[in-house]
Short mmCIF file of C-alpha atoms in Angstrom, two decimals:
data_model
loop_
_atom_site.label_atom_id
_atom_site.label_comp_id
_atom_site.label_asym_id
_atom_site.label_seq_id
_atom_site.Cartn_x
_atom_site.Cartn_y
_atom_site.Cartn_z
CA UNK A 1 -0.81 14.97 -17.67
CA UNK A 2 2.62 13.96 -16.39
CA UNK A 3 3.20 13.50 -12.69
CA UNK A 4 4.77 16.45 -10.94
CA UNK A 5 8.26 16.16 -9.50
CA UNK A 6 8.39 14.01 -6.36
CA UNK A 7 8.39 16.05 -3.18
CA UNK A 8 11.84 16.07 -1.60
CA UNK A 9 12.12 14.32 1.72
CA UNK A 10 14.71 12.70 3.92
CA UNK A 11 15.13 8.93 3.64
CA UNK A 12 14.08 6.69 6.53
CA UNK A 13 15.32 3.10 6.73
CA UNK A 14 12.59 0.77 7.99
CA UNK A 15 14.15 -2.64 8.47
CA UNK A 16 16.06 -2.36 5.20
CA UNK A 17 13.19 -0.79 3.23
CA UNK A 18 14.00 2.77 2.24
CA UNK A 19 11.10 5.22 2.57
CA UNK A 20 11.33 8.70 1.09
CA UNK A 21 13.71 10.57 -1.17
CA UNK A 22 13.76 9.15 -4.67
CA UNK A 23 13.10 5.58 -3.50
CA UNK A 24 10.02 3.79 -4.88
CA UNK A 25 6.76 4.50 -3.11
CA UNK A 26 6.29 1.69 -0.59
CA UNK A 27 3.11 -0.38 -0.26
CA UNK A 28 2.14 -1.34 3.27
CA UNK A 29 -0.72 -3.12 5.00
CA UNK A 30 -1.91 -4.14 8.45
CA UNK A 31 -3.06 -7.40 9.97
CA UNK A 32 -6.53 -7.76 11.52
CA UNK A 33 -5.78 -10.85 13.59
CA UNK A 34 -5.41 -10.90 17.35
CA UNK A 35 -1.66 -10.37 17.63
CA UNK A 36 -1.61 -12.58 20.72
CA UNK A 37 -2.50 -15.43 18.34
CA UNK A 38 0.99 -15.71 16.96
CA UNK A 39 0.22 -18.45 14.43
CA UNK A 40 -2.74 -16.64 12.85
CA UNK A 41 -0.84 -13.35 12.77
CA UNK A 42 2.28 -14.90 11.25
CA UNK A 43 0.18 -16.60 8.58
CA UNK A 44 -1.58 -13.38 7.66
CA UNK A 45 1.70 -11.46 7.54
CA UNK A 46 3.06 -14.02 5.11
CA UNK A 47 -0.07 -13.80 2.97
CA UNK A 48 0.24 -10.01 2.84
CA UNK A 49 3.94 -10.22 2.03
CA UNK A 50 3.31 -12.73 -0.76
CA UNK A 51 0.71 -10.36 -2.20
CA UNK A 52 3.38 -7.65 -2.31
CA UNK A 53 3.11 -5.74 0.97
CA UNK A 54 6.55 -4.29 1.67
CA UNK A 55 5.80 -3.26 5.25
CA UNK A 56 3.26 -4.92 7.56
CA UNK A 57 1.84 -3.37 10.72
CA UNK A 58 0.48 -5.33 13.68
CA UNK A 59 -1.52 -4.17 16.69
CA UNK A 60 0.42 -4.22 19.96
CA UNK A 61 -2.23 -3.42 22.53
CA UNK A 62 -1.81 -5.94 25.34
CA UNK A 63 0.95 -7.70 27.22
CA UNK A 64 0.01 -10.92 25.44
CA UNK A 65 0.41 -9.20 22.06
CA UNK A 66 3.78 -7.76 23.05
CA UNK A 67 4.94 -11.19 24.23
CA UNK A 68 3.85 -12.73 20.91
CA UNK A 69 5.70 -10.29 18.64
CA UNK A 70 9.17 -11.93 18.85
CA UNK A 71 7.64 -15.34 18.11
CA UNK A 72 5.74 -13.92 15.14
CA UNK A 73 8.87 -12.35 13.69
CA UNK A 74 10.94 -15.49 14.26
CA UNK A 75 8.24 -17.60 12.59
CA UNK A 76 7.98 -15.55 9.41
CA UNK A 77 11.78 -15.33 9.16
CA UNK A 78 12.00 -19.13 9.40
CA UNK A 79 9.83 -19.25 6.26
CA UNK A 80 12.13 -16.81 4.46
CA UNK A 81 9.76 -13.84 4.77
CA UNK A 82 11.81 -10.75 5.58
CA UNK A 83 9.13 -8.07 5.45
CA UNK A 84 9.66 -5.47 8.22
CA UNK A 85 7.06 -5.57 11.00
CA UNK A 86 5.71 -2.34 12.50
CA UNK A 87 4.17 -2.11 15.95
CA UNK A 88 0.95 -0.09 16.22
CA UNK A 89 0.73 1.43 19.71
CA UNK A 90 -2.09 3.36 21.36
CA UNK A 91 -2.48 4.47 24.99
CA UNK A 92 -0.07 1.98 26.59
CA UNK A 93 2.83 1.82 24.15
CA UNK A 94 5.16 3.46 26.66
CA UNK A 95 4.47 0.64 29.12
CA UNK A 96 4.77 -2.22 26.63
CA UNK A 97 7.97 -1.02 24.98
CA UNK A 98 9.59 -0.61 28.38
CA UNK A 99 8.38 -3.90 29.85
CA UNK A 100 8.99 -6.07 26.76
CA UNK A 101 12.41 -5.27 25.29
CA UNK A 102 12.30 -8.35 23.04
CA UNK A 103 9.17 -6.91 21.42
CA UNK A 104 10.80 -3.50 21.04
CA UNK A 105 13.82 -5.10 19.42
CA UNK A 106 11.84 -7.42 17.10
CA UNK A 107 9.83 -4.58 15.58
CA UNK A 108 11.28 -2.54 12.72
CA UNK A 109 9.31 0.62 13.45
CA UNK A 110 6.91 2.01 16.05
CA UNK A 111 3.68 3.81 15.20
CA UNK A 112 2.81 6.50 17.77
CA UNK A 113 -0.51 8.38 17.89
CA UNK A 114 0.11 11.77 19.55
CA UNK A 115 -3.60 11.99 20.36
CA UNK A 116 -3.43 9.23 22.96
CA UNK A 117 0.05 9.36 24.54
CA UNK A 118 -0.68 12.37 26.73
CA UNK A 119 1.48 14.90 24.92
CA UNK A 120 1.25 18.10 26.97
CA UNK A 121 0.40 16.14 30.13
CA UNK A 122 2.63 14.57 32.78
CA UNK A 123 5.54 16.48 31.27
CA UNK A 124 5.19 14.35 28.12
CA UNK A 125 6.58 11.31 29.96
CA UNK A 126 4.65 8.70 27.96
CA UNK A 127 5.63 10.08 24.56
CA UNK A 128 9.19 10.57 25.75
CA UNK A 129 9.40 6.95 26.93
CA UNK A 130 8.41 5.70 23.47
CA UNK A 131 10.91 7.99 21.77
CA UNK A 132 13.64 6.84 24.14
CA UNK A 133 12.83 3.23 23.22
CA UNK A 134 13.16 4.12 19.53
CA UNK A 135 16.53 5.70 20.25
CA UNK A 136 17.73 2.78 22.38
CA UNK A 137 16.83 0.17 19.75
CA UNK A 138 17.69 2.39 16.78
CA UNK A 139 14.16 2.24 15.36
CA UNK A 140 12.27 4.83 13.32
CA UNK A 141 8.79 5.96 14.29
CA UNK A 142 5.70 7.00 12.42
CA UNK A 143 3.89 9.80 14.16
CA UNK A 144 0.38 9.15 12.94
CA UNK A 145 -2.35 11.70 13.62
CA UNK A 146 -5.98 10.66 13.09
CA UNK A 147 -8.86 13.08 13.24
CA UNK A 148 -10.85 10.56 15.27
CA UNK A 149 -8.26 10.65 18.05
CA UNK A 150 -6.87 14.17 17.68
CA UNK A 151 -5.18 15.80 20.67
CA UNK A 152 -8.23 17.41 22.30
CA UNK A 153 -6.24 20.04 24.21
CA UNK A 154 -4.57 21.27 21.03
CA UNK A 155 -7.84 21.30 19.10
CA UNK A 156 -9.65 23.20 21.87
CA UNK A 157 -6.89 25.79 22.06
CA UNK A 158 -6.91 26.33 18.29
CA UNK A 159 -10.72 26.51 18.23
CA UNK A 160 -10.64 29.15 20.97
CA UNK A 161 -8.03 31.17 19.13
CA UNK A 162 -10.06 30.92 15.93
CA UNK A 163 -13.23 32.15 17.67
CA UNK A 164 -11.39 35.32 18.70
CA UNK A 165 -10.16 35.96 15.17
CA UNK A 166 -11.80 38.85 13.26
CA UNK A 167 -12.34 36.40 10.37
CA UNK A 168 -12.82 32.98 11.93
CA UNK A 169 -12.39 29.87 9.84
CA UNK A 170 -14.86 27.05 9.42
CA UNK A 171 -14.57 24.45 12.20
CA UNK A 172 -13.39 21.75 9.78
CA UNK A 173 -10.65 24.05 8.48
CA UNK A 174 -9.45 24.56 12.04
CA UNK A 175 -9.55 20.81 12.63
CA UNK A 176 -7.41 20.16 9.55
CA UNK A 177 -4.89 22.75 10.70
CA UNK A 178 -4.85 21.16 14.14
CA UNK A 179 -4.12 17.77 12.60
CA UNK A 180 -1.11 19.16 10.76
CA UNK A 181 0.03 21.12 13.81
CA UNK A 182 -0.15 18.01 15.97
CA UNK A 183 2.04 16.05 13.55
CA UNK A 184 4.64 18.80 13.21
CA UNK A 185 4.82 19.60 16.93
CA UNK A 186 5.12 15.93 17.82
CA UNK A 187 7.97 15.44 15.36
CA UNK A 188 9.76 18.49 16.72
CA UNK A 189 9.29 17.17 20.26
CA UNK A 190 10.67 13.77 19.26
CA UNK A 191 13.78 15.45 17.88
CA UNK A 192 14.07 17.54 21.04
CA UNK A 193 14.14 14.27 23.00
CA UNK A 194 17.01 13.04 20.81
CA UNK A 195 15.43 11.13 17.90
CA UNK A 196 17.26 11.76 14.63
CA UNK A 197 15.50 13.72 11.89
CA UNK A 198 15.81 10.77 9.52
CA UNK A 199 14.02 8.44 11.94
CA UNK A 200 10.61 10.08 11.59
CA UNK A 201 7.72 9.44 9.18
CA UNK A 202 4.50 11.45 9.44
CA UNK A 203 0.88 10.72 8.61
CA UNK A 204 -2.26 12.79 9.09
CA UNK A 205 -5.40 10.88 8.20
CA UNK A 206 -9.08 11.73 7.87
CA UNK A 207 -11.88 9.86 6.11
CA UNK A 208 -13.09 12.39 3.53
CA UNK A 209 -11.21 12.49 0.24
CA UNK A 210 -10.95 16.25 -0.17
CA UNK A 211 -9.98 16.73 3.48
CA UNK A 212 -7.17 14.18 3.08
CA UNK A 213 -5.88 16.08 0.07
CA UNK A 214 -5.99 19.39 1.97
CA UNK A 215 -4.25 18.01 5.06
CA UNK A 216 -1.42 16.35 3.16
CA UNK A 217 -0.84 19.39 0.98
CA UNK A 218 -0.40 21.45 4.15
CA UNK A 219 1.79 18.82 5.77
CA UNK A 220 3.98 18.46 2.68
CA UNK A 221 4.55 22.22 2.57
CA UNK A 222 5.73 22.36 6.18
CA UNK A 223 8.27 19.55 6.47
CA UNK A 224 10.64 17.22 4.67
CA UNK A 225 9.70 14.12 6.65
CA UNK A 226 8.55 11.18 4.50
CA UNK A 227 4.76 10.93 4.42
CA UNK A 228 2.58 7.86 4.87
CA UNK A 229 -0.62 8.56 2.92
CA UNK A 230 -4.09 7.08 3.10
CA UNK A 231 -7.61 7.52 4.39
CA UNK A 232 -8.04 6.63 8.04
CA UNK A 233 -11.13 4.50 7.32
CA UNK A 234 -11.96 4.04 3.66
CA UNK A 235 -15.03 1.86 4.20
CA UNK A 236 -16.45 -1.14 2.38
CA UNK A 237 -16.36 -2.45 -1.17
CA UNK A 238 -16.33 -0.23 -4.23
CA UNK A 239 -16.88 2.92 -2.17
CA UNK A 240 -13.65 2.26 -0.26
CA UNK A 241 -11.64 1.46 -3.37
CA UNK A 242 -12.92 4.52 -5.24
CA UNK A 243 -12.34 6.86 -2.29
CA UNK A 244 -8.83 5.52 -1.70
CA UNK A 245 -7.96 5.72 -5.40
CA UNK A 246 -9.30 9.27 -5.68
CA UNK A 247 -7.39 10.58 -2.66
CA UNK A 248 -4.11 8.81 -3.33
CA UNK A 249 -4.11 9.57 -7.05
CA UNK A 250 -4.48 13.31 -6.50
CA UNK A 251 -1.69 13.40 -3.94
CA UNK A 252 0.67 11.06 -5.78
CA UNK A 253 0.15 13.04 -8.97
CA UNK A 254 1.36 16.08 -7.01
CA UNK A 255 4.46 14.19 -5.85
CA UNK A 256 3.13 13.78 -2.29
CA UNK A 257 3.44 10.38 -0.62
CA UNK A 258 6.33 8.03 0.16
CA UNK A 259 4.42 5.03 1.48
CA UNK A 260 0.72 4.22 1.10
CA UNK A 261 -2.01 2.02 2.54
CA UNK A 262 -5.58 1.32 1.46
CA UNK A 263 -7.52 1.03 4.73
CA UNK A 264 -10.30 -1.16 3.37
CA UNK A 265 -12.89 -2.79 5.61
CA UNK A 266 -13.08 -6.43 4.49
CA UNK A 267 -16.30 -8.41 4.67
CA UNK A 268 -16.32 -11.15 7.35
CA UNK A 269 -13.89 -13.76 6.14
CA UNK A 270 -12.81 -11.46 3.32
CA UNK A 271 -9.37 -11.41 1.78
CA UNK A 272 -7.10 -8.98 3.64
CA UNK A 273 -4.67 -8.90 0.72
CA UNK A 274 -7.14 -6.84 -1.31
CA UNK A 275 -5.75 -3.68 0.27
CA UNK A 276 -2.31 -4.55 -1.05
CA UNK A 277 -3.60 -5.15 -4.58
CA UNK A 278 -5.50 -1.84 -4.57
CA UNK A 279 -2.33 0.07 -3.64
CA UNK A 280 -0.35 -1.74 -6.32
CA UNK A 281 -2.96 -1.00 -8.95
CA UNK A 282 -3.06 2.70 -8.04
CA UNK A 283 0.72 3.00 -8.38
CA UNK A 284 0.73 0.98 -11.59
CA UNK A 285 -2.14 2.97 -13.12
CA UNK A 286 -0.16 6.17 -12.48
CA UNK A 287 2.99 4.62 -14.02
CA UNK A 288 4.81 5.12 -10.71
CA UNK A 289 5.66 1.43 -10.19
CA UNK A 290 5.00 -1.92 -11.85
CA UNK A 291 4.00 -5.01 -9.88
CA UNK A 292 2.25 -7.47 -12.18
CA UNK A 293 1.42 -7.77 -15.90
CA UNK A 294 -1.73 -5.85 -16.75
CA UNK A 295 -4.65 -7.33 -18.69
CA UNK A 296 -6.69 -5.10 -20.99
CA UNK A 297 -10.19 -6.39 -21.66
CA UNK A 298 -13.17 -4.74 -23.31
CA UNK A 299 -16.28 -4.06 -21.17
CA UNK A 300 -18.57 -6.06 -23.46
CA UNK A 301 -21.55 -4.99 -25.54
CA UNK A 302 -24.17 -6.47 -27.90
CA UNK A 303 -21.34 -7.79 -30.06
CA UNK A 304 -20.09 -9.94 -27.16
CA UNK A 305 -23.16 -11.80 -25.97
CA UNK A 306 -21.00 -14.80 -25.06
CA UNK A 307 -19.28 -14.54 -21.67
CA UNK A 308 -16.32 -16.56 -22.91
CA UNK A 309 -14.00 -13.58 -23.27
CA UNK A 310 -14.88 -12.41 -19.73
CA UNK A 311 -14.10 -15.83 -18.29
CA UNK A 312 -10.86 -15.98 -20.23
CA UNK A 313 -9.78 -12.48 -19.17
CA UNK A 314 -10.42 -13.40 -15.54
CA UNK A 315 -8.52 -16.67 -15.85
CA UNK A 316 -5.53 -14.98 -17.49
CA UNK A 317 -5.43 -12.15 -14.97
CA UNK A 318 -5.62 -14.61 -12.07
CA UNK A 319 -2.92 -16.75 -13.64
CA UNK A 320 -0.57 -13.78 -14.08
CA UNK A 321 -0.97 -12.68 -10.47
CA UNK A 322 -0.42 -16.21 -9.20
CA UNK A 323 2.71 -16.57 -11.30
CA UNK A 324 4.31 -13.31 -10.15
CA UNK A 325 5.88 -14.70 -6.93
CA UNK A 326 7.76 -17.13 -9.19
CA UNK A 327 8.33 -14.84 -12.15
CA UNK A 328 9.43 -11.84 -10.05
CA UNK A 329 12.78 -13.45 -9.22
CA UNK A 330 13.18 -15.30 -12.50
CA UNK A 331 12.20 -12.82 -15.21
CA UNK A 332 13.38 -9.23 -14.83
CA UNK A 333 10.86 -6.74 -16.20
CA UNK A 334 7.96 -9.18 -16.61
CA UNK A 335 5.81 -7.02 -14.30
CA UNK A 336 5.66 -4.41 -17.08
CA UNK A 337 4.18 -6.82 -19.64
CA UNK A 338 0.84 -5.85 -21.21
CA UNK A 339 -1.69 -8.54 -22.16
CA UNK A 340 -4.96 -8.01 -24.06
CA UNK A 341 -7.96 -10.35 -24.01
CA UNK A 342 -10.55 -8.76 -26.28
CA UNK A 343 -14.09 -9.78 -27.19
CA UNK A 344 -14.74 -8.82 -30.82
CA UNK A 345 -13.27 -7.47 -34.05
CA UNK A 346 -14.04 -3.77 -33.41
CA UNK A 347 -11.16 -3.02 -31.01
CA UNK A 348 -9.79 -6.52 -30.56
CA UNK A 349 -7.00 -6.57 -33.17
CA UNK A 350 -5.95 -2.96 -32.52
CA UNK A 351 -5.80 -3.33 -28.74
CA UNK A 352 -3.99 -6.65 -29.10
CA UNK A 353 -1.37 -5.01 -31.32
CA UNK A 354 -0.71 -2.39 -28.65
CA UNK A 355 -0.09 -5.10 -26.04
CA UNK A 356 3.00 -7.28 -25.74
CA UNK A 357 0.74 -10.23 -26.41
CA UNK A 358 -2.98 -10.18 -27.14
CA UNK A 359 -5.85 -12.26 -28.41
CA UNK A 360 -8.99 -11.08 -30.21
CA UNK A 361 -11.81 -13.50 -29.52
CA UNK A 362 -14.75 -13.87 -31.92
CA UNK A 363 -17.78 -11.73 -31.14
CA UNK A 364 -21.41 -12.56 -31.86
CA UNK A 365 -21.84 -13.85 -35.46
CA UNK A 366 -18.10 -13.48 -36.18
CA UNK A 367 -16.05 -16.34 -37.56
CA UNK A 368 -15.01 -18.73 -34.74
CA UNK A 369 -11.33 -17.81 -34.91
CA UNK A 370 -9.08 -15.94 -32.46
CA UNK A 371 -6.00 -14.19 -33.89
CA UNK A 372 -3.05 -13.84 -31.50
CA UNK A 373 -0.70 -10.85 -31.79
CA UNK A 374 2.81 -10.76 -30.38
CA UNK A 375 4.69 -7.46 -30.18
CA UNK A 376 2.29 -5.88 -32.64
CA UNK A 377 2.32 -8.62 -35.26
CA UNK A 378 -0.09 -11.44 -36.05
CA UNK A 379 1.53 -14.63 -34.77
CA UNK A 380 -1.09 -17.34 -35.06
CA UNK A 381 -4.83 -17.97 -35.08
CA UNK A 382 -6.50 -20.23 -32.53
CA UNK A 383 -9.69 -22.26 -33.02
CA UNK A 384 -11.70 -24.83 -31.15
CA UNK A 385 -12.32 -25.69 -27.52
CA UNK A 386 -8.79 -25.27 -26.14
CA UNK A 387 -8.16 -21.58 -26.81
CA UNK A 388 -7.48 -20.69 -23.17
CA UNK A 389 -4.91 -23.47 -22.66
CA UNK A 390 -3.24 -22.76 -26.01
CA UNK A 391 -3.08 -19.01 -25.38
CA UNK A 392 -1.63 -19.59 -21.93
CA UNK A 393 1.05 -21.83 -23.44
CA UNK A 394 1.88 -19.07 -25.93
CA UNK A 395 1.99 -16.60 -23.07
CA UNK A 396 4.31 -18.81 -21.00
CA UNK A 397 6.61 -19.25 -23.99
CA UNK A 398 6.62 -15.49 -24.65
CA UNK A 399 7.60 -14.77 -21.03
CA UNK A 400 10.33 -17.40 -21.15
CA UNK A 401 11.85 -16.00 -24.35
CA UNK A 402 11.26 -12.30 -23.77
CA UNK A 403 12.35 -12.11 -20.15
CA UNK A 404 15.24 -14.50 -20.01
CA UNK A 405 14.34 -18.16 -19.48
CA UNK A 406 16.71 -20.73 -20.88
CA UNK A 407 14.24 -23.05 -22.53
CA UNK A 408 10.95 -22.06 -24.25
CA UNK A 409 7.85 -24.01 -23.28
CA UNK A 410 4.54 -24.80 -24.98
CA UNK A 411 3.82 -23.57 -28.48
CA UNK A 412 4.51 -20.33 -30.28
#
């Protein structure tokens, strides 16, 4: 099934990264360091950027965090990392943006949660202050509604109205409508205060997959603002990856979504960049973008009792991802390359022929030879104890010749 036409939206410039319209869907992530620790935060931002995050969000929750932001941005720029930095504000953003103009200026975008800036109270002064800062420093904002911090006054009012309806809706249906209403009303209020239409991105996140799909379908039908899509808390491990993939795939297939994040909960000491890789893989699996060469490998069966092909597939996949920061600037189009590392004769030769370059390793009781196919044709056959090193040399040479290097390396 082909993807539906991309939903039409305005284009928002976030520090030079275009979000919306026909521009590529943008991958973003968020740090989990204490922003006041400028060194740790700068290091994690650079790790996320190297992994492919095109926008990075940081928490700005204290005066110390706000003071650290300019230093963080200066530090990553000194290392040649130009990824835009987004400030995530809750409760006190109006105070911090006003008191720390260097922070306001250093950030490329502000994230505002309408559920905790007192919209509808104090004549909307807090929300207005943040919007005025965005106008003063010419910054876009993301108005991000979460069901865990939904505007309680709006929800109560809509629940009351629903209870008086002759055919009242389920409470969750009312909640989803309130989420969408909060996002739309907040955007309209921001424009009323003077923020340009093309300075607003919306998000409306919940944790359940089907609810996320419902909310974003409603939101997409009611506005042309670019949409940031994701679950608000995906969870841990495979559950989080599956839930994120399910929700984002449905919406992206419908043309909904201009920037995405996988809100994975890492294990203590876990790799934060995993959320970037998950987003990249979702987009690549849907043929919406290409980030790194893909490795096809069989799942294994009784014909592949040796784990050699699994080890080799893992080594090759790791090698390709590690090479991409170098290859990305040197070899145009290499991210679309397909590599096959197969474990036996059943599907090995056929799958290898469909790849740009593939190897069919010997299965149980098969002859100890490994034919290598390049662009659908048998190129050579490898034997012995150095198959991985020899195949990698062939792979390096193929990349050099196919994608524009001046001098081939290794063997062919």
